[in-house]
CSV table of C-alpha atoms in Angstrom, one decimal:
chain,number,residue,atom,x,y,z
A,1,MET,CA,1.8,6.6,-17.9
A,2,THR,CA,-1.2,8.3,-20.2
A,3,THR,CA,-4.6,6.7,-20.0
A,4,ARG,CA,-6.9,6.6,-23.0
A,5,SER,CA,-8.8,9.1,-23.3
A,6,GLY,CA,-11.8,7.9,-25.1
A,7,PRO,CA,-14.1,9.5,-27.8
A,8,GLY,CA,-12.9,13.1,-28.7
A,9,ASP,CA,-9.3,13.4,-28.8
A,10,GLY,CA,-7.8,16.3,-29.9
A,11,PRO,CA,-8.6,19.9,-28.7
A,12,SER,CA,-9.5,20.1,-25.2
A,13,ASP,CA,-12.2,19.0,-23.9
A,14,PRO,CA,-13.9,19.6,-21.1
A,15,GLU,CA,-16.2,16.9,-19.9
A,16,LEU,CA,-12.6,14.9,-20.6
A,17,ASP,CA,-10.7,17.5,-18.6
A,18,ALA,CA,-12.9,17.0,-15.4
A,19,ILE,CA,-13.4,13.4,-15.5
A,20,MET,CA,-9.7,12.6,-16.2
A,21,ARG,CA,-8.7,14.9,-12.8
A,22,GLU,CA,-10.5,12.4,-11.0
A,23,ARG,CA,-7.9,9.6,-12.0
A,24,ARG,CA,-5.4,10.5,-9.2
A,25,GLN,CA,-7.9,10.2,-6.8
A,26,LEU,CA,-9.2,6.9,-8.2
A,27,ILE,CA,-5.9,5.3,-8.5
A,28,ALA,CA,-5.3,6.8,-4.6
A,29,ILE,CA,-8.3,4.9,-3.2
A,30,ALA,CA,-8.0,1.7,-5.7
A,31,TYR,CA,-4.6,1.3,-3.9
A,32,ARG,CA,-5.7,1.3,-0.3
A,33,LEU,CA,-7.8,-1.3,-1.4
A,34,LEU,CA,-5.9,-4.0,-2.9
A,35,GLY,CA,-2.6,-3.0,-1.9
A,36,SER,CA,-1.4,-3.5,-5.9
A,37,LEU,CA,-0.4,-0.4,-7.8
A,38,ALA,CA,-1.1,-2.4,-10.9
A,39,GLU,CA,-4.2,-3.7,-10.1
A,40,ALA,CA,-5.2,-0.2,-8.8
A,41,GLU,CA,-4.5,1.2,-12.4
A,42,ASP,CA,-6.2,-1.6,-14.1
A,43,ALA,CA,-9.3,-0.9,-11.9
A,44,ALA,CA,-9.1,2.9,-12.5
A,45,GLN,CA,-8.8,2.2,-16.3
A,46,GLU,CA,-11.7,-0.3,-16.3
A,47,ALA,CA,-14.1,2.4,-14.3
A,48,TYR,CA,-12.7,4.7,-17.4
A,49,THR,CA,-13.8,2.2,-20.1
A,50,ARG,CA,-17.6,1.4,-18.5
A,51,TRP,CA,-17.8,5.6,-18.5
A,52,TYR,CA,-17.1,5.7,-22.3
A,53,GLY,CA,-18.9,2.4,-22.7
A,54,MET,CA,-22.2,4.8,-22.2
A,55,SER,CA,-24.2,7.0,-24.2
A,56,PRO,CA,-23.6,10.7,-24.2
A,57,GLN,CA,-27.2,10.7,-23.1
A,58,GLU,CA,-26.3,8.4,-20.5
A,59,ARG,CA,-23.3,10.0,-19.3
A,60,GLU,CA,-25.0,13.7,-19.2
A,61,SER,CA,-27.7,12.3,-16.7
A,62,ILE,CA,-25.2,11.6,-13.9
A,63,GLU,CA,-25.0,14.7,-11.5
A,64,SER,CA,-21.6,13.6,-10.2
A,65,PRO,CA,-19.1,12.1,-12.7
A,66,GLY,CA,-16.3,11.9,-9.9
A,67,ALA,CA,-18.7,10.0,-7.5
A,68,TRP,CA,-20.0,8.0,-10.1
A,69,LEU,CA,-16.6,6.9,-11.1
A,70,THR,CA,-15.5,6.5,-7.2
A,71,THR,CA,-18.5,3.9,-6.6
A,72,VAL,CA,-17.5,2.1,-9.6
A,73,VAL,CA,-13.9,1.8,-9.2
A,74,SER,CA,-14.6,0.5,-5.4
A,75,ARG,CA,-16.9,-2.0,-6.2
A,76,ILE,CA,-14.5,-3.3,-8.7
A,77,CYS,CA,-12.2,-3.4,-6.1
A,78,LEU,CA,-14.8,-5.1,-4.0
A,79,ASN,CA,-14.9,-7.8,-6.5
A,80,GLN,CA,-11.3,-8.4,-7.0
A,81,LEU,CA,-10.8,-8.8,-2.9
A,82,GLY,CA,-13.0,-11.6,-3.2
A,83,SER,CA,-11.1,-13.5,-5.8
A,84,ALA,CA,-7.8,-12.3,-4.5
A,85,ARG,CA,-7.5,-14.2,-1.4
A,86,VAL,CA,-8.1,-17.3,-3.5
A,87,ARG,CA,-5.4,-16.1,-6.0
A,88,ARG,CA,-3.0,-15.5,-2.7
A,89,GLU,CA,-3.5,-18.9,-1.6
A,90,ALA,CA,-1.8,-20.1,-4.0
A,91,TYR,CA,0.9,-17.4,-4.4
A,92,VAL,CA,4.5,-18.9,-3.7
A,93,GLY,CA,5.7,-17.9,-0.4
A,94,GLU,CA,4.4,-14.8,1.4
A,95,TRP,CA,2.5,-12.2,-0.2
A,96,LEU,CA,3.5,-8.6,0.6
A,97,PRO,CA,1.6,-5.1,-0.9
A,98,GLU,CA,3.7,-3.2,-3.5
A,99,PRO,CA,5.7,-1.1,-2.1
A,100,LEU,CA,5.8,2.7,-3.3
A,101,PRO,CA,8.5,5.0,-4.1
A,102,GLU,CA,8.1,8.4,-2.7
A,103,HIS,CA,7.4,9.9,-6.5
A,104,ALA,CA,4.4,7.3,-6.7
A,105,GLN,CA,2.4,8.6,-3.8
A,106,TRP,CA,-1.2,9.7,-4.6
A,107,GLY,CA,-3.9,11.3,-3.4
A,108,ALA,CA,-5.6,14.1,-1.6
A,109,GLY,CA,-8.5,14.3,0.7
A,110,ARG,CA,-12.0,14.7,-0.6
A,111,ALA,CA,-12.8,18.3,-0.9
A,112,GLY,CA,-15.8,19.1,0.9
A,113,ALA,CA,-15.9,15.8,2.9
A,114,LEU,CA,-17.8,15.1,6.2
A,115,PRO,CA,-15.5,14.8,9.0
A,116,VAL,CA,-15.0,11.9,10.9
A,117,ASP,CA,-14.3,11.5,14.8
A,118,PRO,CA,-10.4,12.9,15.1
A,119,ALA,CA,-9.8,10.2,17.4
A,120,GLU,CA,-10.9,7.7,14.7
A,121,HIS,CA,-9.0,9.4,11.8
A,122,VAL,CA,-6.2,7.6,9.7
A,123,THR,CA,-4.3,10.0,7.7
A,124,LEU,CA,-3.6,9.7,3.8
A,125,ASP,CA,0.0,9.5,5.0
A,126,GLU,CA,-0.5,6.9,7.4
A,127,SER,CA,-2.9,4.7,5.1
A,128,ILE,CA,-0.2,4.3,2.5
A,129,ASN,CA,2.6,2.8,5.2
A,130,LEU,CA,3.4,-0.7,4.9
A,131,ALA,CA,2.3,-1.7,8.3
A,132,PHE,CA,-1.1,-0.5,7.9
A,133,LEU,CA,-1.8,-2.3,4.2
A,134,VAL,CA,-0.5,-5.3,6.1
A,135,VAL,CA,-3.4,-5.1,8.4
A,136,LEU,CA,-6.0,-4.2,5.9
A,137,GLU,CA,-4.9,-7.8,4.3
A,138,SER,CA,-6.6,-9.2,7.9
A,139,MET,CA,-9.8,-7.5,7.0
A,140,THR,CA,-12.8,-9.2,5.1
A,141,PRO,CA,-13.4,-7.3,1.5
A,142,ALA,CA,-16.4,-5.3,2.8
A,143,GLU,CA,-14.7,-4.3,5.9
A,144,ARG,CA,-11.6,-2.8,3.7
A,145,VAL,CA,-14.1,-0.9,1.3
A,146,THR,CA,-15.9,0.5,4.3
A,147,PHE,CA,-13.0,1.7,6.2
A,148,ILE,CA,-10.8,3.1,3.7
A,149,LEU,CA,-13.8,4.9,1.9
A,150,HIS,CA,-15.2,6.1,5.3
A,151,ASP,CA,-12.2,6.7,7.5
A,152,VAL,CA,-9.5,7.4,4.9
A,153,PHE,CA,-11.6,9.2,2.4
A,154,CYS,CA,-14.3,10.1,4.3
A,155,HIS,CA,-17.1,9.1,2.6
A,156,SER,CA,-20.7,9.1,4.4
A,157,PHE,CA,-21.9,5.4,5.5
A,158,ALA,CA,-25.1,6.7,3.3
A,159,GLU,CA,-22.9,6.4,0.4
A,160,VAL,CA,-20.4,3.4,1.2
A,161,ALA,CA,-23.6,1.2,1.9
A,162,GLU,CA,-24.5,1.9,-1.8
A,163,ILE,CA,-21.4,0.4,-2.8
A,164,VAL,CA,-20.9,-2.8,-0.6
A,165,GLY,CA,-24.5,-3.4,-0.9
A,166,ARG,CA,-25.0,-3.1,2.8
A,167,THR,CA,-27.2,-0.8,5.2
A,168,PRO,CA,-25.6,2.2,6.4
A,169,ALA,CA,-25.9,0.5,10.2
A,170,ALA,CA,-24.1,-2.4,8.8
A,171,CYS,CA,-21.6,-0.3,7.6
A,172,ARG,CA,-21.3,1.3,11.0
A,173,GLN,CA,-20.4,-1.7,12.3
A,174,LEU,CA,-18.1,-2.8,9.8
A,175,ALA,CA,-15.7,0.3,10.3
A,176,SER,CA,-15.9,-0.5,14.1
A,177,SER,CA,-14.7,-3.8,13.4
A,178,ALA,CA,-11.8,-2.6,11.3
A,179,ARG,CA,-10.8,-0.1,13.6
A,180,ARG,CA,-10.4,-2.3,16.1
A,181,ARG,CA,-8.3,-4.6,14.2
A,182,ILE,CA,-6.2,-1.3,13.5
A,183,ARG,CA,-6.3,-0.4,17.0
A,184,ALA,CA,-4.6,-4.0,18.0
A,185,GLN,CA,-1.4,-3.7,15.3
A,186,ARG,CA,-0.9,-0.1,15.4
A,187,SER,CA,2.7,1.1,17.1
A,188,PRO,CA,2.7,4.1,19.1
A,189,ALA,CA,3.7,7.0,16.9
A,190,VAL,CA,7.2,7.7,16.0
A,191,PRO,CA,8.2,11.2,14.4
A,192,ALA,CA,9.8,10.5,11.0
A,193,SER,CA,13.4,11.7,11.8
A,194,GLN,CA,13.5,9.0,14.7
A,195,ARG,CA,12.7,6.5,12.3
A,196,GLY,CA,15.2,7.5,10.0
A,197,ALA,CA,17.7,7.4,12.3
A,198,ILE,CA,17.3,4.0,13.6
A,199,VAL,CA,16.8,2.6,10.0
A,200,ARG,CA,20.0,4.1,9.8
A,201,GLU,CA,21.7,2.4,12.5
A,202,PHE,CA,20.5,-0.7,11.4
A,203,LYS,CA,21.7,-0.2,7.8
A,204,GLN,CA,25.3,0.5,9.3
A,205,ALA,CA,25.1,-2.2,11.9
A,206,TRP,CA,24.4,-4.5,8.9
A,207,GLU,CA,27.2,-3.2,6.9
A,208,ALA,CA,29.4,-3.5,9.6
A,209,LYS,CA,27.9,-7.5,10.3
A,210,ASP,CA,27.9,-6.5,13.5
A,211,ILE,CA,25.1,-8.7,15.2
A,212,ASP,CA,25.4,-7.2,18.7
A,213,ALA,CA,24.2,-4.2,17.3
A,214,LEU,CA,21.6,-5.5,15.3
A,215,ILE,CA,20.1,-7.4,17.8
A,216,GLY,CA,20.0,-3.9,19.9
A,217,LEU,CA,18.1,-2.0,17.1
A,218,LEU,CA,15.4,-5.3,17.1
A,219,ASP,CA,12.3,-5.5,19.6
A,220,PRO,CA,12.6,-8.9,20.9
A,221,ASP,CA,9.6,-10.2,19.3
A,222,VAL,CA,10.7,-8.6,15.8
A,223,THR,CA,9.1,-10.3,12.6
A,224,ALA,CA,10.5,-10.2,9.1
A,225,THR,CA,8.5,-11.3,6.4
A,226,ALA,CA,9.9,-11.5,2.3
A,227,ASP,CA,8.0,-11.7,-0.9
A,228,GLY,CA,9.7,-12.9,-3.8
A,229,GLY,CA,6.8,-14.1,-5.4
A,230,GLY,CA,8.6,-17.3,-6.9
A,231,LEU,CA,10.3,-15.0,-9.2
A,232,ALA,CA,13.7,-14.2,-7.0
A,233,PRO,CA,15.3,-16.1,-4.0
A,234,THR,CA,14.4,-15.2,-0.4
A,235,PHE,CA,13.6,-17.1,3.1
A,236,PRO,CA,10.2,-18.7,2.6
A,237,HIS,CA,8.4,-17.9,6.0
A,238,PRO,CA,8.5,-15.3,8.3
A,239,ILE,CA,11.5,-15.4,10.8
A,240,HIS,CA,10.9,-14.4,14.4
A,241,GLY,CA,12.8,-13.1,16.8
A,242,GLY,CA,15.6,-10.6,17.6
A,243,PRO,CA,18.4,-12.8,17.6
A,244,GLN,CA,17.4,-15.1,14.5
A,245,VAL,CA,16.5,-12.2,12.5
A,246,ALA,CA,20.0,-10.7,13.3
A,247,ARG,CA,21.8,-13.9,12.3
A,248,ALA,CA,19.5,-13.8,8.8
A,249,TRP,CA,20.6,-10.4,8.2
A,250,ILE,CA,24.5,-11.0,8.5
A,251,GLU,CA,23.9,-14.2,6.2
A,252,ILE,CA,22.5,-11.8,3.4
A,253,ALA,CA,25.7,-9.6,4.3
A,254,HIS,CA,28.1,-12.2,3.5
A,255,ARG,CA,26.4,-13.3,1.0
A,256,ARG,CA,25.7,-10.0,-1.1
A,257,PRO,CA,27.3,-9.6,-4.2
A,258,GLY,CA,30.1,-7.2,-4.2
A,259,ASP,CA,28.8,-4.4,-6.4
A,260,MET,CA,25.4,-4.5,-4.7
A,261,VAL,CA,25.1,-1.0,-2.4
A,262,PHE,CA,22.3,-0.5,0.0
A,263,LEU,CA,20.8,2.9,-0.2
A,264,GLU,CA,18.3,5.0,2.2
A,265,ARG,CA,15.1,5.6,0.5
A,266,THR,CA,11.6,6.6,1.2
A,267,VAL,CA,9.1,3.5,1.3
A,268,ASN,CA,5.4,4.2,1.2
A,269,GLY,CA,5.8,7.4,3.1
A,270,GLN,CA,8.1,5.8,5.8
A,271,PRO,CA,12.1,5.6,6.0
A,272,GLY,CA,13.2,2.4,4.0
A,273,LEU,CA,16.4,1.0,2.6
A,274,VAL,CA,16.9,-0.4,-1.3
A,275,ALA,CA,18.9,-2.5,-2.7
A,276,GLU,CA,20.4,-1.4,-5.7
A,277,LEU,CA,22.6,-4.1,-8.0
A,278,ASP,CA,23.8,-3.0,-11.9
A,279,ASP,CA,21.7,0.6,-11.8
A,280,ALA,CA,18.4,-1.4,-11.0
A,281,ILE,CA,16.5,-1.8,-7.7
A,282,VAL,CA,16.4,-5.6,-6.8
A,283,THR,CA,14.9,-5.5,-3.1
A,284,VAL,CA,13.1,-3.3,-1.2
A,285,PHE,CA,13.5,-3.1,2.7
A,286,ALA,CA,10.5,-1.6,4.9
A,287,PHE,CA,10.3,-0.9,8.3
A,288,ASP,CA,7.7,-0.7,11.7
A,289,VAL,CA,9.6,0.9,14.3
A,290,ALA,CA,8.2,1.1,18.0
A,291,ASP,CA,9.7,2.3,21.5
A,292,ASP,CA,13.2,2.7,19.5
A,293,ARG,CA,13.1,-0.4,18.1
A,294,ILE,CA,12.4,-2.0,14.7
A,295,LYS,CA,9.3,-4.2,15.5
A,296,HIS,CA,8.3,-5.6,11.9
A,297,ILE,CA,10.6,-5.9,8.5
A,298,TRP,CA,9.1,-6.4,5.0
A,299,VAL,CA,11.1,-7.1,2.3
A,300,VAL,CA,9.9,-7.3,-1.3
A,301,ARG,CA,11.8,-9.0,-4.1
A,302,ASN,CA,9.1,-10.0,-6.1
A,303,PRO,CA,10.7,-8.0,-9.5
A,304,GLU,CA,6.9,-7.6,-10.5
A,305,LYS,CA,6.4,-5.6,-7.6
A,306,LEU,CA,9.2,-2.9,-8.1
A,307,ARG,CA,8.6,-2.0,-11.8
A,308,HIS,CA,7.9,1.4,-9.9
A,309,TRP,CA,11.5,1.7,-8.6
A,310,THR,CA,13.9,3.3,-10.3
A,311,THR,CA,17.6,4.6,-9.4
A,312,ARG,CA,18.2,8.2,-8.2
């Protein structure tokens, strides 16, 4: 995808090159704040529109264009998070963050950023997985923006305070509250190879329609949540409990079209599965694994959230 470069297209423009190098970082921040790649791209585009809406003299007076763009895109996201809660109340069924295929991961740590306490640090990889993004949905807009900018992208509380319109002390409290939410929901770390092996076993048991094997792989308190957005059929409410989820997946196996295949794919940096039909990805399955059992399954079928998925 290309971004409008603004005035002066043609030969290389040092100012333009420097500004456009920020785009990946802006989308990385906005995606974690909004849970939607499409909305993140729009937020970044709006920030660039505002940049080029200023006069050349106004732009020249800005000491750090990257910091300015980050501030603007964060404020755009903060405003959108407030209205998103209203929109999601009218959403058909459960709302889940937009899943990302492996090739659509963005972002690197902010150069020269202030370090955070390693005990509280959240890695960029962790901050993009579905389990993390789902917990972020439980936060207030100010908590979410403060936590992402400070704990994930390592901005100081003084910088964050200017963005959210709070004092640095208040931002410190917001980050602390957000961390408590994360700790309450965080599963113990499981190596990626182990996660992958469990997801593969789940796929094999599912295809074999082996309900006992499925139950054995599921946490007794497992929850499965699906997002069809009213555009694709799926179960309308979360399913709770190992036997109940296993029975639902056996029913899915019996109803699946004969030419549909399930493939192992990386979903938001974690081992997952996708359903492919007629050379198109029609469903994405993400998993949260803890203690050798699957604790959560998230199913995304809304086609508007699968635009960035292609067969490989």
